[in-house]
Short mmCIF file of C-alpha atoms and ligand atoms in Angstrom, two decimals:
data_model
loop_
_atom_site.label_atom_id
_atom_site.label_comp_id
_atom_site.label_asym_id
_atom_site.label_seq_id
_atom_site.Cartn_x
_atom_site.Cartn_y
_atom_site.Cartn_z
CA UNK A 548 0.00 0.00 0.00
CA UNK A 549 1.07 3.47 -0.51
CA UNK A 550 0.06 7.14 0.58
CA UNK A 551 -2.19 7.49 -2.43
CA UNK A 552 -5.80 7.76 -2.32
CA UNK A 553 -8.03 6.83 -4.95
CA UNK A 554 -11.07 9.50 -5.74
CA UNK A 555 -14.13 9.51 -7.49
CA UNK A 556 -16.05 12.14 -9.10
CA UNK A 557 -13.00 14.79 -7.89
CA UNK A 558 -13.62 16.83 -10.71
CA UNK A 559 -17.10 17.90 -9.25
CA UNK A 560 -18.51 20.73 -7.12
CA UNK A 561 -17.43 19.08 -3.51
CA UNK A 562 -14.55 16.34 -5.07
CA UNK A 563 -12.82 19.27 -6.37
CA UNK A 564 -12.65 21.24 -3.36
CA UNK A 565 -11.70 17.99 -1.64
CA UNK A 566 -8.55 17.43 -3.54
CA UNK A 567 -7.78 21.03 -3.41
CA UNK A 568 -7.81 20.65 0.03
CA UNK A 569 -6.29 17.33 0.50
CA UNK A 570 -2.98 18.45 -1.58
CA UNK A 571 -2.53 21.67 -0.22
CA UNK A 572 -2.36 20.25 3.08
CA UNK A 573 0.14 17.71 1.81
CA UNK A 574 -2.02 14.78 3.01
CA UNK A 575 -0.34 12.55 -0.15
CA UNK A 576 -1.14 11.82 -3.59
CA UNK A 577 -4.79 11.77 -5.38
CA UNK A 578 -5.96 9.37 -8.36
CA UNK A 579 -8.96 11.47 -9.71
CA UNK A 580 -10.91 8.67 -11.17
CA UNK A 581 -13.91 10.77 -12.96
CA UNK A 582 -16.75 10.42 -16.20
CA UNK A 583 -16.44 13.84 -16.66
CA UNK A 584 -19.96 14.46 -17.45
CA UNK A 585 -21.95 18.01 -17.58
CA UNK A 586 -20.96 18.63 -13.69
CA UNK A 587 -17.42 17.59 -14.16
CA UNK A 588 -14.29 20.26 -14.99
CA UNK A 589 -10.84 19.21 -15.44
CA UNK A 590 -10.61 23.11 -15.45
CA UNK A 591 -11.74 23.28 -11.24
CA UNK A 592 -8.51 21.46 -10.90
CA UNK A 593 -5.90 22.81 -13.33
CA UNK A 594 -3.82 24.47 -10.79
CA UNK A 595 -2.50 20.77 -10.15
CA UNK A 596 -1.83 20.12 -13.41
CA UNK A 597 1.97 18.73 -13.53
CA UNK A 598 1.81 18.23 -9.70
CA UNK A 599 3.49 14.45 -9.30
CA UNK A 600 0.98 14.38 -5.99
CA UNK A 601 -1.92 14.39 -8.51
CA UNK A 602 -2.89 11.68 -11.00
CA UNK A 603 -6.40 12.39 -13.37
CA UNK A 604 -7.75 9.21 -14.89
CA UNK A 605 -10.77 9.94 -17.28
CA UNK A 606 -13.30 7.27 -17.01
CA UNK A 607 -16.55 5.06 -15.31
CA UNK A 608 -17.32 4.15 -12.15
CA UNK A 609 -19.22 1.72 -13.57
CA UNK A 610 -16.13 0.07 -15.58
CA UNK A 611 -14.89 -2.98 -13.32
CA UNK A 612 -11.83 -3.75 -14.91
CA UNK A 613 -10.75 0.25 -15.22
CA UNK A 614 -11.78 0.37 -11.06
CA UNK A 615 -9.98 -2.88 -10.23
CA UNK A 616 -6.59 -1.88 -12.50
CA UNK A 617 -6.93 1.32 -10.73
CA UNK A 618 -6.85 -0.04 -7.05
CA UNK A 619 -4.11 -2.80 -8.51
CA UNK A 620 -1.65 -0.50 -9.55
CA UNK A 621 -1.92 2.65 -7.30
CA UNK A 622 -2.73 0.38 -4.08
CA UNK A 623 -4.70 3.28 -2.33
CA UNK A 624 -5.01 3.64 1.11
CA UNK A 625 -8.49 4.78 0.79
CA UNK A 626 -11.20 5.31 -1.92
CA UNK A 627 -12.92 8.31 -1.03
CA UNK A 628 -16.42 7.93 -3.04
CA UNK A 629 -17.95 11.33 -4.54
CA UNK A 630 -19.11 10.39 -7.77
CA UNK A 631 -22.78 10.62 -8.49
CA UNK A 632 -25.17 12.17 -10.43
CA UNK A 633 -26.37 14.96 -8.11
CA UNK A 634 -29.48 17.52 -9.28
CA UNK A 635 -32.76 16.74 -7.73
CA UNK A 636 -34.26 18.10 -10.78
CA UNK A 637 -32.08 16.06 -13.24
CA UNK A 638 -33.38 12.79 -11.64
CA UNK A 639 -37.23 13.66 -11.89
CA UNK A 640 -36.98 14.31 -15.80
CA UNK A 641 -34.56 11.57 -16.14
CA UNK A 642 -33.97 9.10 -13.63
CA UNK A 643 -31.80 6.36 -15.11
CA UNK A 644 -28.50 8.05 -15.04
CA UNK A 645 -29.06 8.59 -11.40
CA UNK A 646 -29.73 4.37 -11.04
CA UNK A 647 -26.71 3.58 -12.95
CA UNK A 648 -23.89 5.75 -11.51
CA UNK A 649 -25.14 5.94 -7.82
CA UNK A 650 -26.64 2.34 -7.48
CA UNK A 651 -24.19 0.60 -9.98
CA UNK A 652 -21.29 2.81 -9.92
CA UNK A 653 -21.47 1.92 -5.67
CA UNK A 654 -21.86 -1.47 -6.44
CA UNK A 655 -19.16 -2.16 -9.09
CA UNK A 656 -16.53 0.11 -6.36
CA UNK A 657 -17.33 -1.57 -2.93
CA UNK A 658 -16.72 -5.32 -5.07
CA UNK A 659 -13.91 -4.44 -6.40
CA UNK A 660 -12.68 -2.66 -3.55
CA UNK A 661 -13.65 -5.81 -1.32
CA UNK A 662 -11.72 -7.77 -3.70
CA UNK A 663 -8.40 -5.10 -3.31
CA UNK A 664 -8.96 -5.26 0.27
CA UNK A 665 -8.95 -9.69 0.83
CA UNK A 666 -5.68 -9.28 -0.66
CA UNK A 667 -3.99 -6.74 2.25
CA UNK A 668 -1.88 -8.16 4.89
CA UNK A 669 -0.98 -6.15 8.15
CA UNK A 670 -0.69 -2.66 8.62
CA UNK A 671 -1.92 -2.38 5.03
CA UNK A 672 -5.18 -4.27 6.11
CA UNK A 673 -5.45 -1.96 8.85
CA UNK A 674 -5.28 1.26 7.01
CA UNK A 675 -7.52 0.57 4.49
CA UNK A 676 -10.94 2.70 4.21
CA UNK A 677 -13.91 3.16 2.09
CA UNK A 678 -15.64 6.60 2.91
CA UNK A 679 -18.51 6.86 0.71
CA UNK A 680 -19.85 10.29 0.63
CA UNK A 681 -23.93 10.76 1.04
CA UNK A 682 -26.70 12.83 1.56
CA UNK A 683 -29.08 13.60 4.26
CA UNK A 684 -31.54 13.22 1.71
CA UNK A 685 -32.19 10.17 2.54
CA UNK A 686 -33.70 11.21 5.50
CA UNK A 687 -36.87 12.32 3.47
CA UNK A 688 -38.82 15.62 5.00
CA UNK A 689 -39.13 17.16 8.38
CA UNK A 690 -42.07 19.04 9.80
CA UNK A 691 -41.24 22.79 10.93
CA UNK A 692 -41.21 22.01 14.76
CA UNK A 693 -39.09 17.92 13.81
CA UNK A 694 -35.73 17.46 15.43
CA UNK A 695 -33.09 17.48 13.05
CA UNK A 696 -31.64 14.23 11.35
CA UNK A 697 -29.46 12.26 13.47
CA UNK A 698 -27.90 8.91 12.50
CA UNK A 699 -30.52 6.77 13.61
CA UNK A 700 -33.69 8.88 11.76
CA UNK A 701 -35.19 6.38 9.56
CA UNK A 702 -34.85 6.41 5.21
CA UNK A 703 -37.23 7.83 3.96
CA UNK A 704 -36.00 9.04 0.24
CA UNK A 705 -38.40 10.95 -1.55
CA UNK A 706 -36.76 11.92 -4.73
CA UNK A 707 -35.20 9.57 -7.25
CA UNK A 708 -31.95 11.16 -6.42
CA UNK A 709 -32.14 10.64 -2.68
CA UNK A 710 -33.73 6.75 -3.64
CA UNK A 711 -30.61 6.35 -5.69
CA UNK A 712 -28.43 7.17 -2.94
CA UNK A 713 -30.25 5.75 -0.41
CA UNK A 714 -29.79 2.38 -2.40
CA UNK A 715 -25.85 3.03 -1.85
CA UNK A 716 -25.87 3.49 1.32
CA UNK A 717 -27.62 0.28 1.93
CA UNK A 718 -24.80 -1.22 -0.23
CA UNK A 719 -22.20 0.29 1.42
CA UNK A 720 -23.81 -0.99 4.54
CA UNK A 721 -24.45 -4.40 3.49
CA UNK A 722 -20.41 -4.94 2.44
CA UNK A 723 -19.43 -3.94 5.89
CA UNK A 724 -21.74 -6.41 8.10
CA UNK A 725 -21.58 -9.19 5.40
CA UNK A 726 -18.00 -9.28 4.25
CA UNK A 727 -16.19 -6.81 6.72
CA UNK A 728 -15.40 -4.19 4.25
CA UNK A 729 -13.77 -0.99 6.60
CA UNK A 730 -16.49 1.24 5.15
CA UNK A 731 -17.12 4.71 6.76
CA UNK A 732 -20.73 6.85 5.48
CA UNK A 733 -21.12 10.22 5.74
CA UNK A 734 -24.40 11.96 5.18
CA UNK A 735 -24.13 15.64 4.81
CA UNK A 736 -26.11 18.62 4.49
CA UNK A 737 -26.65 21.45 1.23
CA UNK A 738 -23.13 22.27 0.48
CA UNK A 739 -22.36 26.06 -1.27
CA UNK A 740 -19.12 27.62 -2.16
CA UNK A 741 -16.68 27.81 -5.73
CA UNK A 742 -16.89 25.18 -8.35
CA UNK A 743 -20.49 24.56 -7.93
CA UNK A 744 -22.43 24.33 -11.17
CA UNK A 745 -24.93 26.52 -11.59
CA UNK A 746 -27.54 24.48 -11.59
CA UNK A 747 -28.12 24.51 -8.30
CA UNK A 748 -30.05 27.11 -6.19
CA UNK A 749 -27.08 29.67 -5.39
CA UNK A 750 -25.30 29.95 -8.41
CA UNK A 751 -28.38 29.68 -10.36
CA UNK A 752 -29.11 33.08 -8.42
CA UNK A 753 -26.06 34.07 -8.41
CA UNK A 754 -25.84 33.92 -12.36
CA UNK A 755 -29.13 35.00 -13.04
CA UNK A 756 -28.90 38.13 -11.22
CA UNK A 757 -25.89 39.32 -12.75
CA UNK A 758 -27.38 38.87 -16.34
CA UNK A 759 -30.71 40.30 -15.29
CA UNK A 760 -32.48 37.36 -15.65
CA UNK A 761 -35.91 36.56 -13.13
CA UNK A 762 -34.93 34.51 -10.23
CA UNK A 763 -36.58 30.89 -9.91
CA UNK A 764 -38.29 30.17 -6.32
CA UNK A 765 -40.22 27.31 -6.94
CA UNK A 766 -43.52 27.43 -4.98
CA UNK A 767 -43.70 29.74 -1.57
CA UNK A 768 -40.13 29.48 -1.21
CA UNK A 769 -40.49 28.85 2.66
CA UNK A 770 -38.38 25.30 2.03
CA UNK A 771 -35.76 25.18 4.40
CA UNK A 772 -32.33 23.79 4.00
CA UNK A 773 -29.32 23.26 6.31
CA UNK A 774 -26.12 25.32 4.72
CA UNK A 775 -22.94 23.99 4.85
CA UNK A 776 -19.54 25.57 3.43
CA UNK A 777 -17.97 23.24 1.36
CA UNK A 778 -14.54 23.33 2.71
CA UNK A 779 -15.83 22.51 5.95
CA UNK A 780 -17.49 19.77 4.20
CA UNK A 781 -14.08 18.73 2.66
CA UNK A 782 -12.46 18.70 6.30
CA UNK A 783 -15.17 16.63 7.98
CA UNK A 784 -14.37 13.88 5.69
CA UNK A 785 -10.92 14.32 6.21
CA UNK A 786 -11.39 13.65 9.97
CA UNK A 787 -14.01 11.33 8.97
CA UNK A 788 -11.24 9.21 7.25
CA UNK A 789 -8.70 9.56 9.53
CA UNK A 790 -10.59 8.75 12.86
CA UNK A 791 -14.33 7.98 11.97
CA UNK A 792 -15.31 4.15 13.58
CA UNK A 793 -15.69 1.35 10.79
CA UNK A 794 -19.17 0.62 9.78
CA UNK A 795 -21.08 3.63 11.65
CA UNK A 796 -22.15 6.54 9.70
CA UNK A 797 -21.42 10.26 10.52
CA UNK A 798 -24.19 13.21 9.67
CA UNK A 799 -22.66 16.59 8.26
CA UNK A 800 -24.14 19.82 8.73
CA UNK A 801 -23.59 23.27 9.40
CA UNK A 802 -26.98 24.25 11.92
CA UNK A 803 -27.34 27.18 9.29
CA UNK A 804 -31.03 26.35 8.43
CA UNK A 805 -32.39 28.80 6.18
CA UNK A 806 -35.69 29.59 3.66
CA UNK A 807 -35.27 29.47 0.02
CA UNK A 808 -36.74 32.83 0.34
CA UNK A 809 -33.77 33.78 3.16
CA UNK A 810 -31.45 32.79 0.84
CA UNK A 811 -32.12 34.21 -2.75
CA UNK A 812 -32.90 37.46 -0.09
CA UNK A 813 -29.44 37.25 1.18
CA UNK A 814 -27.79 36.69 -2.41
CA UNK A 815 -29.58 39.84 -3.50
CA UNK A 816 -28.28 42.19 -0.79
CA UNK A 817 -24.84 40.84 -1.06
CA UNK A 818 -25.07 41.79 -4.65
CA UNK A 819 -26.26 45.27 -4.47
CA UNK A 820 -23.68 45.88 -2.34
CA UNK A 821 -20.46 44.00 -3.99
CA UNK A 822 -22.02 45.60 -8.01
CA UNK A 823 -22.87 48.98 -7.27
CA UNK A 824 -22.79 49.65 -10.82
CA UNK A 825 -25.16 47.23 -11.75
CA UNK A 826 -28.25 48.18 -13.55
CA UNK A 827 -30.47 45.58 -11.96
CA UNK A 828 -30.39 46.77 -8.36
CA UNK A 829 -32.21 46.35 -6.20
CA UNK A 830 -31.80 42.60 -7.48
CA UNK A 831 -34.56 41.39 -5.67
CA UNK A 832 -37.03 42.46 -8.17
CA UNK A 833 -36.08 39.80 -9.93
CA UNK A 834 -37.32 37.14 -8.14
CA UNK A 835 -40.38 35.20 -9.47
CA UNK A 836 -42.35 32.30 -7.82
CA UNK A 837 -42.76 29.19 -10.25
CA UNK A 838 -44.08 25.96 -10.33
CA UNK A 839 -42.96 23.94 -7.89
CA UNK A 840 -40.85 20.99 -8.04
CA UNK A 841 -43.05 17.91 -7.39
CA UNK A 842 -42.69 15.95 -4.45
CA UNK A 843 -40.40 19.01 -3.01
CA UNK A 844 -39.14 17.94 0.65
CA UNK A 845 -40.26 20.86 2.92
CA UNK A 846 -37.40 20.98 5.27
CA UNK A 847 -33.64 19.83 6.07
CA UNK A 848 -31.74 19.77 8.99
CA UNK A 849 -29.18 18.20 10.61
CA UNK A 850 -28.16 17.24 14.12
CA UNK A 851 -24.13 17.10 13.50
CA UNK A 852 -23.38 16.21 17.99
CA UNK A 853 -21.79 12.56 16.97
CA UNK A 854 -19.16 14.13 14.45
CA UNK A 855 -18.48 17.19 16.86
CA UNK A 856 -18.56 15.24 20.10
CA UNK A 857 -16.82 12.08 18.66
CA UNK A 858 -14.54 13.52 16.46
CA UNK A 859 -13.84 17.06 17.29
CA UNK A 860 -14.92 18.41 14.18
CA UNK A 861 -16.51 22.00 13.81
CA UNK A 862 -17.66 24.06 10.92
CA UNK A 863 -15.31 27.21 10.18
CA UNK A 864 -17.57 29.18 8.10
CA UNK A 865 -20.97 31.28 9.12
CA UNK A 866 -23.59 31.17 6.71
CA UNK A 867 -23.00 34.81 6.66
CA UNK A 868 -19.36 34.69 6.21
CA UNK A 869 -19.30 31.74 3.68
CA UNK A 870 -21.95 33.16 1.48
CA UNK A 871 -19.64 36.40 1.00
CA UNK A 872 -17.03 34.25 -0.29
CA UNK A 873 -19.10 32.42 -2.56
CA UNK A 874 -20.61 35.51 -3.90
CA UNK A 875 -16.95 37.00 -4.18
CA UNK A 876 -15.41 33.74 -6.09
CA UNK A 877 -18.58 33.74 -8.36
CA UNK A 878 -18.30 37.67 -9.28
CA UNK A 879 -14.40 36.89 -9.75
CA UNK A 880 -15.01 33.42 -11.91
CA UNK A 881 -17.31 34.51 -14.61
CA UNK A 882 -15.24 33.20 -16.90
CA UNK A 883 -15.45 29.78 -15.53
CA UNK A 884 -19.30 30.41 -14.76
CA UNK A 885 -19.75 31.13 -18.83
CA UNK A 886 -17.37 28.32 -19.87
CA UNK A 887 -19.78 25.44 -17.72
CA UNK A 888 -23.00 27.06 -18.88
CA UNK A 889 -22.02 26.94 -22.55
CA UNK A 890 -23.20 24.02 -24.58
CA UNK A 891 -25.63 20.90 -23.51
CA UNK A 892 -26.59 23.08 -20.33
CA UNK A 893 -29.16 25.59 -22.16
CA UNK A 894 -30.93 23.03 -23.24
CA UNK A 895 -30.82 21.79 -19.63
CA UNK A 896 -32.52 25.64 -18.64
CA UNK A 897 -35.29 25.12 -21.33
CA UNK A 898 -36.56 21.41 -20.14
CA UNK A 899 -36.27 22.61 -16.59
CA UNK A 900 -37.94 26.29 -16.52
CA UNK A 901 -39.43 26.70 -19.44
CA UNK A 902 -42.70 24.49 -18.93
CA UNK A 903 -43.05 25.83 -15.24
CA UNK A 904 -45.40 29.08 -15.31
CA UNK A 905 -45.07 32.07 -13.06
CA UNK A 906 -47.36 32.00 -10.02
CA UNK A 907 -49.39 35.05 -8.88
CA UNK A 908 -48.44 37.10 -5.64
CA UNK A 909 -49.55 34.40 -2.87
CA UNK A 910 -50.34 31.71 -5.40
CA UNK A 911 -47.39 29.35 -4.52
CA UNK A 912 -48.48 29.52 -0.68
CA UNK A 913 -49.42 26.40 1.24
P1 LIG B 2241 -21.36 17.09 -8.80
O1 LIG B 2241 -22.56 16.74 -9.62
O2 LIG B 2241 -20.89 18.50 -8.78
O3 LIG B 2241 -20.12 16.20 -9.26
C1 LIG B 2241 -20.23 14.84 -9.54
C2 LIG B 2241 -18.91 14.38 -10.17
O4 LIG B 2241 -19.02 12.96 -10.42
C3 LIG B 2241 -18.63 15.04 -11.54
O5 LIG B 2241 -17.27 15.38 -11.62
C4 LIG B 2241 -18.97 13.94 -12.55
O6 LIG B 2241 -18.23 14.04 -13.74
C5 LIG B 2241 -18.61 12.69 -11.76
N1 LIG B 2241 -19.33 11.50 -12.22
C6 LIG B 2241 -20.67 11.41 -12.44
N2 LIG B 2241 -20.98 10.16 -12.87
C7 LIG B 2241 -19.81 9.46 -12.91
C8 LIG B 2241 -19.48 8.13 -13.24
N3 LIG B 2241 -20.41 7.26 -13.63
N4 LIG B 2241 -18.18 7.75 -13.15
C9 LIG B 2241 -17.23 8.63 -12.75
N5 LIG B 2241 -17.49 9.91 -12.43
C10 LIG B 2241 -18.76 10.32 -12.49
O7 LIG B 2241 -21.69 16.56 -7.34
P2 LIG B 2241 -21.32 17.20 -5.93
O8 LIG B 2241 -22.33 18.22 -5.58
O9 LIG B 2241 -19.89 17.54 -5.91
O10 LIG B 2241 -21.59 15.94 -4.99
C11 LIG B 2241 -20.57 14.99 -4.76
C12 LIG B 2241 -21.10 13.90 -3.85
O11 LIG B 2241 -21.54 14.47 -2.61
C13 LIG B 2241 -22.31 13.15 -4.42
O12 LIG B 2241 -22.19 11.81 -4.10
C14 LIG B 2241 -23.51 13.79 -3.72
O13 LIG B 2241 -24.56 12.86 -3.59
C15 LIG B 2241 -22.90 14.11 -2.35
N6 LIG B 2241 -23.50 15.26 -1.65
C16 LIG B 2241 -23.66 16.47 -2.29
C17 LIG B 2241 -24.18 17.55 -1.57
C18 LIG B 2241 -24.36 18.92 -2.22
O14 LIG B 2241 -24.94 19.81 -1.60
N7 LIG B 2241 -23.86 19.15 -3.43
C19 LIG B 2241 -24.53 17.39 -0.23
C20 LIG B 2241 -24.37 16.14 0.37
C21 LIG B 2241 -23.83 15.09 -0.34
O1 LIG B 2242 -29.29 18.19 1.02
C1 LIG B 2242 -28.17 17.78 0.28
C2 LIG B 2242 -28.48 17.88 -1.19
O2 LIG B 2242 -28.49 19.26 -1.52
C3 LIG B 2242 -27.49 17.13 -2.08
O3 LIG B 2242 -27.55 15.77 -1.79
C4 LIG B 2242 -27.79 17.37 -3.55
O4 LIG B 2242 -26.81 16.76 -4.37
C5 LIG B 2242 -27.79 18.86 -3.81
O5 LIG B 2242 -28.16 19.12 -5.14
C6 LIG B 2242 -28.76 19.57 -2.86
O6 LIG B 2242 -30.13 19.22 -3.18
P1 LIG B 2242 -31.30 20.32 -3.21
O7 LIG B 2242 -32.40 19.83 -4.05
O8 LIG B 2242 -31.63 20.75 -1.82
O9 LIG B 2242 -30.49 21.52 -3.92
P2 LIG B 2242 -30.89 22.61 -5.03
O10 LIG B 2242 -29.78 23.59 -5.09
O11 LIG B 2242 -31.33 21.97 -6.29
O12 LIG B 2242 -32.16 23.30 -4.39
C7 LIG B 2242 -32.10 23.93 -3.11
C8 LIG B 2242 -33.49 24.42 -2.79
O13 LIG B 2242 -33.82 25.50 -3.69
C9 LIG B 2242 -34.59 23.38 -2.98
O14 LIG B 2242 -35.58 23.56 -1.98
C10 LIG B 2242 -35.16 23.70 -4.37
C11 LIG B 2242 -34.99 25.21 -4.46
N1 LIG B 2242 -34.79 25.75 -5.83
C12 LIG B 2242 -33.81 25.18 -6.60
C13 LIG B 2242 -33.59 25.63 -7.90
C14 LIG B 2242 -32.52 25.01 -8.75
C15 LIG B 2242 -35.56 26.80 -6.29
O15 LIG B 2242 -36.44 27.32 -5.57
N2 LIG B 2242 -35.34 27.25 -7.58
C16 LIG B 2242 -34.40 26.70 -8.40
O16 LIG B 2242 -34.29 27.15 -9.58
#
């Protein structure tokens, strides 16, 4: 075995701040074992490019004999799992890609990292981890006066994404108790911060707003979600990894619960403020309430005690202070924003928002 770890999916939103992370701190070498599909940018990683502590390999979770070379020749001491397809939206228009990497693409990695692992002796045997990264999810929907999520709230998926990754968890799961695989699951809460495609509700908003374009709440926009900065996403699995127990799973959040509403709000002030010289302040007048998405869970949040108390781990970032920095990397990135959006993604935009109609003042209340 050597210092290397193996990841998947790094060239995404959260797997690219990971490796950032993990290399900077000089925590040993990354195999980047990604698809590259619409969500994935060689580009989020480029400052590594020539770095001997960095290795990219373009290709499938879902390709055995590519995952099993992998694992032969770079003997990892850990496979850190990220990949997955990862837009709620994506999976209700189209939910196959969402069974095949994130059911599959878990299944194919936890065999063939079983098989890596029967074949360790000693301190090698010891070492070796599986963190497979998750969602809360999974969790399904809380009421407005529910406790937040702790590790032992019931599944309850309601989305074909969260089913999907439900399903791996269950893997993941089922190859620890049945053939002893040192797997380690996290579930974490809405991540935000640079190298997040737009896609997704704050640099959607983020995006829009600088081009002028309406604003997207779906429904009443009083859905709340639990905000998490994704570095401090990135060093919970790190202390995951290091010291998390084998076979118990660890919930990830920030305790920044927030409205849709709050949020888009927030995004708008921070914009007057950091474009003065924009001509579409004040940018809330943007926003428009539009269809919702069906089957919309109401309300995440998550109780993170057993990572803080068990492992020491604490978020860095406010929502208040993280969101700055998001806005900040967007306004400085739009180059990188325009390069991602280019392409397959406007036709994305159309199938999403164009078939949802604008709701009248109080019409998307519950
Ligand atoms: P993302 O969509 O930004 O990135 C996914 C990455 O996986 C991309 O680089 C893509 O090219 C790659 N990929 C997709 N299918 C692949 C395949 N079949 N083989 C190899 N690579 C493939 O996702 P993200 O937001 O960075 O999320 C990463 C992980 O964290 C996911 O497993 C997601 O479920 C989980 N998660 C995300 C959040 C969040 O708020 N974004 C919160 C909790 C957990
Ligand atoms: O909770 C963790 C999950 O967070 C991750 O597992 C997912 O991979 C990630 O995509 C995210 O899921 P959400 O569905 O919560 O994220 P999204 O950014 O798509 O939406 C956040 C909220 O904003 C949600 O209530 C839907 C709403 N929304 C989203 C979009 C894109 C809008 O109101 N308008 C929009 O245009």
């Amino acid at each position: 075995m050597t210092e290397n770890i193996l990841v998947t999916g790094g060239a995404g939103f959260i797997g690219s701040n990971f490796v950032l992370d993990w290399i900077a701190a000089g925590l040993g070498p990354v195999v980047n074992l990604d698809a590259l599909t619409y969500a994935g940018n060689p580009e989020n990683l480029a400052t590594l490019e020539g770095d001997p502590a960095y290795t990219f390999v373009h290709g499938n979770i879902c390709d055995a004999a590519l995952v099993e070379r992998l694992l032969a020749e770079y003997r990892p001491r850990a496979v850190v799992h990220f990949a997955a397809e990862s837009h709620v939206d994506r999976s209700i228009v189209g939910p196959e890609a969402f069974l095949k990497t994130n059911i599959d693409g878990t299944f194919t990695l936890l065999r063939a990292a079983r098989s890596y692992y029967d074949g360790l002796v000693g301190e090698e045997r010891e070492r070796f981890r599986f963190l497979h990264v998750s969602t809360d999810e999974v969790y399904g929907t809380l009421t407005p006066e529910a406790p937040a999520f702790h590790e032992e709230t019931p599944y309850a998926p309601n989305s074909p994404y969260a089913a999907s990754k439900a399903a791996s968890d269950h893997l993941v799961r089922a190859w620890v108790h049945t053939y002893g695989l040192p797997a380690v699951v996290t579930n974490c809460s809405n991540n935000y911060g640079p190298y997040q495609f737009p896609e997704k509700l704050i640099p959607l908003m983020i995006s829009n707003a600088l081009e002028g374009k309406g604003l997207p709440v779906y429904g009443d926009g009083k859905q709340v979600r639990d905000w998490l900065y994704v570095g401090d996403h990135a060093s919970a699995l790190r202390v995951v990894l290091e010291r998390g127990r084998i076979g118990e799973t660890y919930n990830v959040g920030g305790g920044n619960q927030r409205t849709n509403l709050e949020v888009v709000t927030t995004l708008c002030e921070l914009l007057d403020e950091l474009v003065p010289q924009s001509k579409f302040r004040p940018h809330q007048q943007l926003v428009k309430y539009v269809t919702d998405r069906p089957g919309h869970d109401r309300r995440y949040a998550i109780d993170a005690r057993k990572l803080e108390g068990e492992l020491g781990w604490r978020a860095q970032e406010s929502f208040e202070t993280g969101l700055r920095k998001t806005v900040e990397w967007y306004l400085a990135n739009a180059a990188w924003v325009a390069d991602v959006t280019s392409g397959a993604y406007q036709q994305w935009l159309t199938k999403n928002y164009a078939a949802r109609t604008t709701l009248a003042a109080g019409e998307g209340a519950r």
